[in-house]
Amino acid sequence: MPSNKSVSDAPIVQFTNCRILRDHQLQREDLWVREGKILNPEKLFFDEKGSADVQLDCKDSIIAPGFIDVQINGGFGVDFSLATDDFKSGIDLVSQKILSHGVTSFCPTLVTSPPSVYHQVLPQISVRNGGAHGAGILGAHLEGPFISKEKKGAHPEHCLRTFEADAFQDLLATYGSLDCVRIVTLAPEMRRSSEVIQELTKRGICVSLGHSVANLSQAEEAVQHGATFITHLFNAMLPFHHRDPGIVGLLTSDKIPAGRRVFYGMISDGIHTNPAALRIAHRAHPKGLVLVTDAIAGMGLAPGRHTLGQQVVEIDGLNTYIAGTKTLSGSVATMDTCVRHFQEATGCSVETALEAASLHPAQLLGIEHKKGTLNYDSDADFLMLNDSLYVQATYIAGEEVWRQEASGM
């Protein structure tokens, strides 16, 4: 066997007998991995005269990029909006458990909370790579408290805030720090929101529009100031109206700055959004659709009472309500379930369904050069799936971190 020592002593793994999602197509070729990255086999053969140290037969599986969940409030009994002494062990548990659902990176999400909760919780969230210990953390998603009272959804009204005279300083004082923050959801119709959007965008933080009664021109203005995302489209916003389509109208707006794409999250759990609404959004703007779970602490647990930040929620099947009401409060769907439901509801291709949970969230966060694709030199975070899109194995940095037991499915 020719030596691989010209570049690295690290072993080269060749995944064979698989269909790889690359360039928006499932392609029948092998996947080559070394030192946590995806290798270009041509360079390996011709420049290094190298070959594989290990070959793995994938038994005709689909290999797709790992899923990225940019809106997850918790799961498995853990609530990211509760300030607890063992918060770190809670986030570790969730990051470990979501590996079996194909999530290799995520943004732990905090719903509207008192400042004391942000001040306690945010210093305990740190951006980190994934591995056998669990999915990687890309930074926090802060959903609220600068949102509309009329569209608060499951957010506690007594914690909602408006922007005061020194709006950005007000936001900083509320959160305490933006060090590990990746996304902020706010209502763009609020006075002084434009300066906040500009300041957040300047710092590389993604601004999302949601829990809002904004009309279309207010939403367009927010995008012109830097907003790039819509939090769970259709939920907690004005319904589409033909004379003023509101935030939903951003999907086909002609006022989006050149070269900019607006992304929108969708909770594809069969509960939050009617399949027809899912189809309308997807057909209107397919390249912007980002699947999110919006999962709460009750994901992975039995029906009954659980928490979402300051509120008590009741789980009944796949429905989650604020206790004693019919107000929906997050979901208990896992990401792989959302991918399968999305494909079934829209009739889209397997490739499209998988990219909505991988490539699109990576593009939203500006990390598509290393996550969300299986391009050469990108991180080897990927999944093996069967034709029905059930996850069979999860890999992070080329290492297997979860595998379905043989008796499964």
XYZ file of C-alpha atoms in Angstrom, residues 2 135 182 395:
4
model
C 1.473 3.399 -0.928
C -23.845 17.551 19.001
C -25.906 33.468 17.384
C -20.863 10.726 12.488
